[in-house]
Short mmCIF file of C-alpha atoms and ligand atoms in Angstrom, two decimals:
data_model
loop_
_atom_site.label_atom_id
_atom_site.label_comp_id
_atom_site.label_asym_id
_atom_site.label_seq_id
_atom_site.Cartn_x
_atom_site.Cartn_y
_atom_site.Cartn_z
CA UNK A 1 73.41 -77.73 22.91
CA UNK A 2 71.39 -75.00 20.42
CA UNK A 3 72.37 -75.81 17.24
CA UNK A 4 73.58 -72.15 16.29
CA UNK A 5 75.79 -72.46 19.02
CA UNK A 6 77.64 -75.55 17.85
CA UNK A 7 77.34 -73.87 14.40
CA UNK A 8 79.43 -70.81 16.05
CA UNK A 9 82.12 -73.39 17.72
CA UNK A 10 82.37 -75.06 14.03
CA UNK A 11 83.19 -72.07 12.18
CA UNK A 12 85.56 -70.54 15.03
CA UNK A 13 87.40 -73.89 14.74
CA UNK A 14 87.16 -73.89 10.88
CA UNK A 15 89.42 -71.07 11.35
CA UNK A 16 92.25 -71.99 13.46
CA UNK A 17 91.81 -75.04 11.52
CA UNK A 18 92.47 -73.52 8.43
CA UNK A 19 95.34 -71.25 9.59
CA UNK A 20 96.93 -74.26 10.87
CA UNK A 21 96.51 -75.96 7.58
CA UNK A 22 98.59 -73.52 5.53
CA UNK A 23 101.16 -72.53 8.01
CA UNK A 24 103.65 -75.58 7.62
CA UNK A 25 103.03 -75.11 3.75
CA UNK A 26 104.36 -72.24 3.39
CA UNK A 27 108.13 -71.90 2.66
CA UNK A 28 110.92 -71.97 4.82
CA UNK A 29 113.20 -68.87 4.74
CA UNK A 30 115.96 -70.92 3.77
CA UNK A 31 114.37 -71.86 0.69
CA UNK A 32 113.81 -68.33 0.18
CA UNK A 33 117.41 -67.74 0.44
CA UNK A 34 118.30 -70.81 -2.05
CA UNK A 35 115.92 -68.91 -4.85
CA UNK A 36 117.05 -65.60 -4.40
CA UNK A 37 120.85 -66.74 -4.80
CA UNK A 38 119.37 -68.43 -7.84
CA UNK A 39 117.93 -65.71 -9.16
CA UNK A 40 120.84 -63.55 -8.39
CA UNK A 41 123.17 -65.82 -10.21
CA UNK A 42 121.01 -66.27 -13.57
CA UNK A 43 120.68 -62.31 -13.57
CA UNK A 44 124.45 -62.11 -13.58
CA UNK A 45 125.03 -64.70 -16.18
CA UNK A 46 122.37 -62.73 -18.80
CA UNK A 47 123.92 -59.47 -18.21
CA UNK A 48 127.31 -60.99 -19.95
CA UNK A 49 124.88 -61.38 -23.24
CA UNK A 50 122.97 -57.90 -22.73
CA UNK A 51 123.94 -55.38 -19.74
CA UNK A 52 120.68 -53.88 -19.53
CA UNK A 53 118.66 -57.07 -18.92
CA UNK A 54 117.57 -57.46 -15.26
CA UNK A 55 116.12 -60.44 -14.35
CA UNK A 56 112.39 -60.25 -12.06
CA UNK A 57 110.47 -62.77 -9.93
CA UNK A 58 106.87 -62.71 -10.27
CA UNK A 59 103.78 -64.88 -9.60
CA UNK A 60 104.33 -67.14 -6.05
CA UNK A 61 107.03 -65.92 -5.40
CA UNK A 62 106.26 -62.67 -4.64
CA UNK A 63 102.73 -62.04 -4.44
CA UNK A 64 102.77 -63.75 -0.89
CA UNK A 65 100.47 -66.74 -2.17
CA UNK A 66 103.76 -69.12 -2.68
CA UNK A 67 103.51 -72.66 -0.76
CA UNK A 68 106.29 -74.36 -0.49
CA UNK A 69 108.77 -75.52 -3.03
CA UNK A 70 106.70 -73.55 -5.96
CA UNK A 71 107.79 -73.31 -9.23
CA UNK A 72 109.80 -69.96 -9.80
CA UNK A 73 108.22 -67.61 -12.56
CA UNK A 74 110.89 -65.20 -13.94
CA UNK A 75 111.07 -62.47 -16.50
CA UNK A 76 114.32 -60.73 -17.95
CA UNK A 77 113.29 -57.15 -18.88
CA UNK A 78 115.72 -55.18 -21.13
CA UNK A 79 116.00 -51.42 -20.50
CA UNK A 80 118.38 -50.36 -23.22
CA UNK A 81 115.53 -48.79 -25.23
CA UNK A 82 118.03 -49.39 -28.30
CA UNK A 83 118.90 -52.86 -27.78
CA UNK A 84 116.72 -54.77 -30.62
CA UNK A 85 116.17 -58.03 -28.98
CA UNK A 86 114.04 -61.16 -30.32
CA UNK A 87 112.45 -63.20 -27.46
CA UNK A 88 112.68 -65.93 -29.79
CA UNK A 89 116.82 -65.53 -30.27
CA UNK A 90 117.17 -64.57 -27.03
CA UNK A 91 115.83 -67.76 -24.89
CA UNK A 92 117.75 -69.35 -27.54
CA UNK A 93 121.53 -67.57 -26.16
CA UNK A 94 120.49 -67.63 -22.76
CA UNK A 95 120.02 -71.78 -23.36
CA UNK A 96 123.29 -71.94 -24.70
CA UNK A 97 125.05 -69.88 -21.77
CA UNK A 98 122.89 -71.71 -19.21
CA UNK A 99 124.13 -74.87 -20.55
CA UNK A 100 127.48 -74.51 -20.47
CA UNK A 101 127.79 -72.26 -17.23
CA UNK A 102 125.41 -74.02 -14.64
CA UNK A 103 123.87 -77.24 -13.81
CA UNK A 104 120.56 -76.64 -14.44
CA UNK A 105 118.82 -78.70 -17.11
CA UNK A 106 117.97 -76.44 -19.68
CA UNK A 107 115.01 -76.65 -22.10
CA UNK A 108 114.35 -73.72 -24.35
CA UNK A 109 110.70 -73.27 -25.97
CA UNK A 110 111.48 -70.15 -28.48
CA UNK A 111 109.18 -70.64 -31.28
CA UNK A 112 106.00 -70.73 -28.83
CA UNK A 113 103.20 -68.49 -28.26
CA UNK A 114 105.32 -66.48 -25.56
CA UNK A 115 109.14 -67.41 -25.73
CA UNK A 116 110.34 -69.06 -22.39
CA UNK A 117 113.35 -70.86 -21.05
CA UNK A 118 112.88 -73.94 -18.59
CA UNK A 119 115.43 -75.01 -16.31
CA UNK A 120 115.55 -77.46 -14.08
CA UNK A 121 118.17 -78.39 -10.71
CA UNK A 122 117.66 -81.79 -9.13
CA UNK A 123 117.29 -82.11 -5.46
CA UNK A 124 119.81 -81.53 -2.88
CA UNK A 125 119.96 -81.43 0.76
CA UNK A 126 119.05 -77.28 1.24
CA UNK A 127 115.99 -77.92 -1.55
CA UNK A 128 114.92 -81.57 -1.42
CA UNK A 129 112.77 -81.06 -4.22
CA UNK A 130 114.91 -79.12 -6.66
CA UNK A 131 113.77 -76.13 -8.49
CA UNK A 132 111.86 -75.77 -11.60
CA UNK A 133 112.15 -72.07 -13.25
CA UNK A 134 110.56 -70.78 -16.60
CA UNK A 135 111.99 -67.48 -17.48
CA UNK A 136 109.93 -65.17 -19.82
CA UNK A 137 110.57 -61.92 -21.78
CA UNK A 138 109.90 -58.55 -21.57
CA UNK A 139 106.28 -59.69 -19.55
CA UNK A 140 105.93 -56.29 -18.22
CA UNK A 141 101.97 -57.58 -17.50
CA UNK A 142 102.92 -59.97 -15.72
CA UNK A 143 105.09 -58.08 -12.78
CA UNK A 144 102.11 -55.46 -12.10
CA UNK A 145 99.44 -58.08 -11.67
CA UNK A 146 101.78 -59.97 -9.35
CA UNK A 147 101.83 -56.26 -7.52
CA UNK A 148 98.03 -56.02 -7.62
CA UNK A 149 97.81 -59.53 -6.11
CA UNK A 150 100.25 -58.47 -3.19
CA UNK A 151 98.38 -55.40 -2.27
CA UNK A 152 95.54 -57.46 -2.09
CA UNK A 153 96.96 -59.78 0.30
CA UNK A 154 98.57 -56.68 2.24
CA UNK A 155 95.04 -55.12 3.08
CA UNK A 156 94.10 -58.56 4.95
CA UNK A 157 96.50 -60.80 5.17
CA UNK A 158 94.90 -63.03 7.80
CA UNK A 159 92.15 -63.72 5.67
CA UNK A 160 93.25 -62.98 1.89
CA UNK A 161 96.07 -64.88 2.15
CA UNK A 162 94.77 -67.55 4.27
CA UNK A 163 91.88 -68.59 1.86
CA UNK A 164 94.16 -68.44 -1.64
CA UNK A 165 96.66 -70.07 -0.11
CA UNK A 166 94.28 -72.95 1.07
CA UNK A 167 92.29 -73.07 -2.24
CA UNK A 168 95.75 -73.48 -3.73
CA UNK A 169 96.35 -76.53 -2.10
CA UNK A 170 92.98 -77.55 -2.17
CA UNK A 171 92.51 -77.48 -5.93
CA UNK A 172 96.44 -79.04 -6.38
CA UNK A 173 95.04 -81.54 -4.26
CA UNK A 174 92.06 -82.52 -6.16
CA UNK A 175 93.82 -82.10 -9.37
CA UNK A 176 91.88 -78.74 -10.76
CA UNK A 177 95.13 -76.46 -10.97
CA UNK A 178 96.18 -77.87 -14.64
CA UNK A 179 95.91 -75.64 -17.02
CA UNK A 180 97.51 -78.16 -19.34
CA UNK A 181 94.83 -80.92 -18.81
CA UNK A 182 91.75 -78.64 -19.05
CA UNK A 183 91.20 -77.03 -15.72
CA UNK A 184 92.34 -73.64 -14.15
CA UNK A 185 95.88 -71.95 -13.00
CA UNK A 186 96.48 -70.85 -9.64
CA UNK A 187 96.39 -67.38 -11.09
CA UNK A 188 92.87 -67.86 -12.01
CA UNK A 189 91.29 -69.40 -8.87
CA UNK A 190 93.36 -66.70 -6.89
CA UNK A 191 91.69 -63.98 -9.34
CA UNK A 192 88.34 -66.48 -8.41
CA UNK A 193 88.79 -65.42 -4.75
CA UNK A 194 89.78 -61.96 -5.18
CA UNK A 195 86.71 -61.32 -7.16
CA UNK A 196 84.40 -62.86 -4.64
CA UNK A 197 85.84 -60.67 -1.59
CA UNK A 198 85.70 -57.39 -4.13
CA UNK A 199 82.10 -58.05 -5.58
CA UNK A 200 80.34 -60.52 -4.04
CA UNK A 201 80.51 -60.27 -0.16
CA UNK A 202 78.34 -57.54 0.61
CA UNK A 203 79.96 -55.62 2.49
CA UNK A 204 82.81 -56.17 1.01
CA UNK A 205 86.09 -57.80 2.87
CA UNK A 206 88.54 -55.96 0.05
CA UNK A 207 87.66 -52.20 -2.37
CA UNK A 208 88.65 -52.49 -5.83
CA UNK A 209 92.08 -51.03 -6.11
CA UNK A 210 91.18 -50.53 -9.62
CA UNK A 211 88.83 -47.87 -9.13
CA UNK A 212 89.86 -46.18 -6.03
CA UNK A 213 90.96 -42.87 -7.52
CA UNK A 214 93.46 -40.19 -5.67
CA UNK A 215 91.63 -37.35 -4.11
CA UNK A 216 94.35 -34.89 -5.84
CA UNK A 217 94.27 -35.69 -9.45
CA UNK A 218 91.18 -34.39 -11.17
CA UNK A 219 91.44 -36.60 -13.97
CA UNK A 220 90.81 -40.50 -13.91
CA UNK A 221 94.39 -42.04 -13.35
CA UNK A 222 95.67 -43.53 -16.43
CA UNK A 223 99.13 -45.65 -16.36
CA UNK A 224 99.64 -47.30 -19.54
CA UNK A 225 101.86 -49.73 -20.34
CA UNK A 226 101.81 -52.12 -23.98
CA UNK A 227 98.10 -50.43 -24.50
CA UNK A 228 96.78 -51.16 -21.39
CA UNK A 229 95.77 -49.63 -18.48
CA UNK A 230 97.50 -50.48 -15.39
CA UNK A 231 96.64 -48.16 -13.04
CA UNK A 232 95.50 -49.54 -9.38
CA UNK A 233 95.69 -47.87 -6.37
CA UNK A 234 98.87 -49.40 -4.24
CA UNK A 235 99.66 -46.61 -2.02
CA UNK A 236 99.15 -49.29 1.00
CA UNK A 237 100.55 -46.78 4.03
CA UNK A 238 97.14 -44.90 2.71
CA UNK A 239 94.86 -48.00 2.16
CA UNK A 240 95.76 -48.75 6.10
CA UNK A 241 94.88 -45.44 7.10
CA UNK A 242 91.65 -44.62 5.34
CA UNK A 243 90.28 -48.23 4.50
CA UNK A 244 88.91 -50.49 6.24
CA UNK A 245 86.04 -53.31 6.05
CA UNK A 246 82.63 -53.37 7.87
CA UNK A 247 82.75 -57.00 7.09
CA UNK A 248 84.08 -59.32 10.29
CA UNK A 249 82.97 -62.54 8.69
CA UNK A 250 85.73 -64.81 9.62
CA UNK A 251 87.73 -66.94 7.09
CA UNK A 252 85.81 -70.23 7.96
CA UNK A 253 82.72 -68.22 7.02
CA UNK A 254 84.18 -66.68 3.68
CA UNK A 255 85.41 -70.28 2.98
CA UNK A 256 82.01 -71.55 3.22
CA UNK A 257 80.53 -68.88 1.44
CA UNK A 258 82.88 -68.82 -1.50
CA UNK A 259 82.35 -72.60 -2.68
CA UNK A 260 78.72 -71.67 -1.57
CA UNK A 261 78.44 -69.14 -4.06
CA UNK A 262 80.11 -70.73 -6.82
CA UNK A 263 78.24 -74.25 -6.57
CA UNK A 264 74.76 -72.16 -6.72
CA UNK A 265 74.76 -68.67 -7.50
CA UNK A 266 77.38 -67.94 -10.01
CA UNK A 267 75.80 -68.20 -13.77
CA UNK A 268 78.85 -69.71 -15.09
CA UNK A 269 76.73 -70.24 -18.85
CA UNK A 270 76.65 -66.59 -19.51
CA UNK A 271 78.87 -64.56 -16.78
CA UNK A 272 82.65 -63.15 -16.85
CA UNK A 273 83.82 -62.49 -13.36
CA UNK A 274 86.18 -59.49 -13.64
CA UNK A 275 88.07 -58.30 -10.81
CA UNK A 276 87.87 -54.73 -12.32
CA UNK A 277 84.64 -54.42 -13.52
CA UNK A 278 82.60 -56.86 -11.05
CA UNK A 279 80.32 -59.60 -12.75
CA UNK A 280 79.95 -58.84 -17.13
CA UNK A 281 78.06 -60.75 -19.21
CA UNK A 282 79.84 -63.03 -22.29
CA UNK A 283 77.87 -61.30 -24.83
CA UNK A 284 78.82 -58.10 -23.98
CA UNK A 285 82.87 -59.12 -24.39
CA UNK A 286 82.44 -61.37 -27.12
CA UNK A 287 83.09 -64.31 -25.18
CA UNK A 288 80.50 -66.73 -26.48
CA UNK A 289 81.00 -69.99 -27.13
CA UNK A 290 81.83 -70.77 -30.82
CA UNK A 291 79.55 -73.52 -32.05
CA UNK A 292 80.45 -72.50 -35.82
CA UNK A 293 83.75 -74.28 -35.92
CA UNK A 294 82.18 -77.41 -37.38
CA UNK A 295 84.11 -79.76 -35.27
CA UNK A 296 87.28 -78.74 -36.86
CA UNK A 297 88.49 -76.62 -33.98
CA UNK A 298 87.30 -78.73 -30.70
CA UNK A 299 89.57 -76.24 -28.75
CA UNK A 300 88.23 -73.11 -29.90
CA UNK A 301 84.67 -74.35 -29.11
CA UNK A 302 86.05 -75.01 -25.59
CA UNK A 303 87.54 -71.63 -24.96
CA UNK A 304 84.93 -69.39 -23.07
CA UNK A 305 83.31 -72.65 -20.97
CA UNK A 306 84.66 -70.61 -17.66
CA UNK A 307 85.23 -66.60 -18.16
CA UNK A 308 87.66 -64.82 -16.18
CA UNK A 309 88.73 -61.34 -17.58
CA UNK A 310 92.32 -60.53 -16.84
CA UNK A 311 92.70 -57.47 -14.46
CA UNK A 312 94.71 -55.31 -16.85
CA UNK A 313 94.59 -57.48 -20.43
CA UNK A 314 90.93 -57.08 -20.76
CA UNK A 315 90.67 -59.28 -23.71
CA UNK A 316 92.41 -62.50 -22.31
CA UNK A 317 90.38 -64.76 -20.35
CA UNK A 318 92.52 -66.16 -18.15
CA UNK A 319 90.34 -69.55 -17.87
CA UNK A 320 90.49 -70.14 -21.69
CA UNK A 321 92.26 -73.66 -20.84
CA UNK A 322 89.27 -75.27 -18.97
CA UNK A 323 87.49 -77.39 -21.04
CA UNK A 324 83.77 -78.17 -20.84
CA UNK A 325 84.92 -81.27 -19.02
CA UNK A 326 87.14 -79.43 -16.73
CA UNK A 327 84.62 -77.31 -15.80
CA UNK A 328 81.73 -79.86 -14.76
CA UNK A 329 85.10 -81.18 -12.56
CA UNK A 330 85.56 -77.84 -11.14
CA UNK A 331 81.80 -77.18 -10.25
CA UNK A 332 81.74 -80.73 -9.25
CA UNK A 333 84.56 -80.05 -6.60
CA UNK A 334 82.90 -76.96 -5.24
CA UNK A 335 79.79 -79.15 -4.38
CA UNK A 336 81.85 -81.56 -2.57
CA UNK A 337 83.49 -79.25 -0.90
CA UNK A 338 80.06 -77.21 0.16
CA UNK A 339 78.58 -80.75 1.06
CA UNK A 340 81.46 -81.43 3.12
CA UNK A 341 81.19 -78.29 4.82
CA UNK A 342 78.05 -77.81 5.12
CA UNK A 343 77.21 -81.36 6.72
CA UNK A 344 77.98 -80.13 10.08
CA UNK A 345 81.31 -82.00 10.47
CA UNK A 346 82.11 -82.79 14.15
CA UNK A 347 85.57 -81.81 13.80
CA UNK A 348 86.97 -79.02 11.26
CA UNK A 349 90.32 -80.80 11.10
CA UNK A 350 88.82 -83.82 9.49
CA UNK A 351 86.61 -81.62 7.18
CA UNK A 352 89.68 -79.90 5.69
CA UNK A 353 91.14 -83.00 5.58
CA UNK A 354 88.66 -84.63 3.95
CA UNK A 355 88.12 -81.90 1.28
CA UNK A 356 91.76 -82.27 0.03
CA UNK A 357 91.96 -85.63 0.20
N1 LIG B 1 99.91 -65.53 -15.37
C1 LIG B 1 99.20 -64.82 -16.32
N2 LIG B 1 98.19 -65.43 -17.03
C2 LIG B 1 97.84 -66.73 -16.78
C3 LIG B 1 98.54 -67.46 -15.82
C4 LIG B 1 99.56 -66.83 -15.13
O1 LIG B 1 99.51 -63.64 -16.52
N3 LIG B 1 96.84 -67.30 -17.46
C5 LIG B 1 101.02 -64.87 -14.65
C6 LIG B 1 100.57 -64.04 -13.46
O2 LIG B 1 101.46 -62.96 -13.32
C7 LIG B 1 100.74 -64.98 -12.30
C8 LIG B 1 101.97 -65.77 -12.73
O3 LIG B 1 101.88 -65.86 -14.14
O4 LIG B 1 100.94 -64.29 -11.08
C9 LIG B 1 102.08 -67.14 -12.14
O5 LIG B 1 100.90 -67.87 -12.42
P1 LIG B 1 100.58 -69.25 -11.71
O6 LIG B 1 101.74 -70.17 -11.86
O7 LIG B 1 99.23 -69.67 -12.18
O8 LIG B 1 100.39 -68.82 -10.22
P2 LIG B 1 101.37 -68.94 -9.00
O9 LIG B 1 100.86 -67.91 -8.03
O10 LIG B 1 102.79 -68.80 -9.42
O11 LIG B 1 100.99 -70.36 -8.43
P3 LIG B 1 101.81 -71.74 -8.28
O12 LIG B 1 102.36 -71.68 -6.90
O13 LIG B 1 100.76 -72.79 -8.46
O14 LIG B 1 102.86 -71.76 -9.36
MG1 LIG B 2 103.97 -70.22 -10.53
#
C-alpha cells in the first residue's frame, strides 16, 4: 500500500485511539455527586464562622479537564466587604471546626506563601480512592482562569479537551506533572496546549478570547480585578455563532504536531509562551536567568529555565518550579513521545500505550 495512505489510516486510528484512551478516565457522575455533597457540606460548616463566605470549586473540577478521582481545588470567597479577615487566622478556625465536625484529616498550612487548608477522607466504597481537598482564600484569579480554560474547551471540545486531557495523563504517567520535584503542573502543560492551538497552528484550531473585543463597546474592554486585567471574551452562544476554525486537522494530527513542535521548534532558552500575547521573549519580561546569585540561591537561578506567562497575572510564570533538570526531562519526554509517534507504529493503541508507559 502507498505509504501516505497507511499514514492517513494511522492518524484516523490515532484518533479513535486517543478518544478511547481518555473516555474511561474521566469521572463517573457518581463521583461527581460525592464532591459536590462535599463541597456543599464544607460551605455550610464555614458559614457558621463567617455568613458571607461561599465556598468555590475551581481547577479540574470545573474546567472540564478533570480525570478521575482528581484532587479538589477550593476557594472560600468572603463578600461582606466589612468583614476583616486574615487568610492566615482563618485556615487556622476553619482547621479547628473541620476537626471537630467531620472526618476529614485536616492539615492547615497558614503561615505559607498563599494560606491553604488540606483535608483528607480515606476511601470508601462510593470513592475508592478518597478525596484530597486544599481550600484557598479569597483566590479570585484563580476562578476566572478556571472560566477561561472552560470556554476553551467549550469552542472544541472533541479536540481541546481530548488532547489536555490525554497530555494529563500522559505527563502523570511519565512523572512530569510535579511541581514539587521540579517539573510542571497540569495547569501549565494545559496553558502549553492552549497556547499551541491559539498561536502556533496556523490556521488556528482556537482565537484568543483575550483579544476578541465586542463589536458594541468602542473602548478596549477592561475588567479588573486585584490590578489585573481579566477581561476575555466568554459570551460562548456568540463564539458558536460567529466563530469557527478553517483548521480540520484531526486530534491525532495536533497530537503529533504539538510534541513535534516543542521537541524542535520552540526556543525554550530565550522564549515565554503566553496565551495572551502569543510567543515573548525573556528579555523583554525580565525573565532571565539569574546567574548573579553566587550559588547562594540555587532556586532562584532555576526559576525562568521554562517560561509560561500566566493569562491574567502577567508577572507569574507559571513554570517557575521546573528546574534545569526538570526541563531536559520534559524536552526529553517530548522526543520520546515524537519518536514514538513518528516511527510509523503499526497499531495506534500500542503507540499510546507505549508513550505512557
Ligand atoms: N493554578 C494557578 N497557578 C499555578 C497552578 C495552578 O493559578 N501555578 C490554579 C489554576 O486556577 C488551576 C488550578 O490552580 O486551574 C488547579 O491547578 P492544577 O492542579 O495544576 O490543575 P488541575 O486542572 O486541577 O489538574 P489536576 O487534575 O492534575 O489536579
Ligand atoms: Mg487540581
Amino acid at each position: 500500500m502507498h505509504p501516505g495512505v497507511l499514514h492517513r489510516r494511522f492518524l484516523n486510528d490515532l484518533s479513535t485511539s486517543l478518544f478511547s484512551f481518555v473516555l474511561p478516565l474521566l469521572p463517573t457522575s457518581e463521583e461527581l455527586n460525592v464532591k459536590e455533597e462535599v463541597r456543599g457540606l464544607i460551605e455550610k460548616l464555614i458559614k457558621t464562622l463567617e455568613p458571607s463566605a461561599r465556598l468555590l470549586s475551581f481547577g479540574s473540577s470545573c474546567n472540564s479537564f478533570g480525570l478521575r478521582n482528581s484532587d479538589m481545588d477550593l476557594v472560600v470567597l468572603i463578600d461582606d466587604p466589612n468583614a476583616t479577615i486574615d487568610a492566615g487566622n482563618f485556615v487556622e478556625s476553619m482547621a479547628a471546626l473541620l476537626e471537630r465536625e467531620t472526618n476529614f484529616n485536616v492539615k492547615p498550612l497558614p503561615r505559607a506563601r498563599i494560606p491553604i487548608l488540606k483535608l483528607e477522607l480515606a476511601p470508601s466504597p462510593a470513592l475508592p480512592f478518597g478525596i484530597a481537598c486544599d481550600i484557598g482564600i479569597e483566590n479570585r484569579l484563580a476562578i476566572e482562569n478556571t472560566r477561561l480554560l472552560l470556554t476553551y474547551a467549550t469552542i472544541d471540545p472533541a479536540r481541546v479537551r481530548t488532547l489536555v486531557l490525554f497530555l494529563k495523563v500522559w505527563s502523570k504517567r511519565r512523572r512530569i506533572n510535579s511541581p514539587y520535584r521540579g517539573t510542571l503542573s497540569s495547569y501549565g502543560f494545559t496553558l502549553m496546549v492552549l497556547y499551541f492551538l491559539v498561536h502556533v497552528k496556523q490556521p488556528p484550531v482556537l482565537p484568543n478570547l483575550q483579544r476578541i473585543m465586542p463589536m458594541r463597546p468602542m473602548e478596549e474592554e477592561e475588567v479588573m480585578l486585584e490590578g489585573r486585567n481579566v477581561y476575555f471574551f466568554d459570551d460562548v452562544e456568540t463564539l458558536r455563532r460567529e466563530w469557527s476554525s478553517v483548521n480540520f486537522e484531526s486530534v491525532g494530527e495536533l497530537l503529533i504536531d504539538f510534541f513535534r513542535f516543542f521537541s524542535h521548534d520552540f526556543q525554550f532558552n530565550n522564549s515565554v509562551l503566553s496565551l495572551r500575547a502569543g510567543q515573548l521573549t525573556k528579555e523583554s519580561k525580565g525573565w532571565v536567568n539569574d546567574i548573579d546569585v553566587g550559588g547562594l540561591n540555587e532556586m532562584a537561578r532555576d526559576r525562568n529555565r521554562l517560561c509560561i506567562e500566566d493569562p491574567f497575572e502577567v508577572s507569574y510564570n507559571v513554570a517557575r518550579t521546573v528546574t534545569k533538570d526538570g526541563l531536559y526531562t520534559i524536552r526529553g519526554e517530548f522526543m520520546r513521545a515524537t519518536r514514538i509517534l513518528t516511527q510509523r507504529p503499526d497499531r495506534a493503541v500500542l503507540a499510546l500505550a507505549e508513550l505512557c508507559r
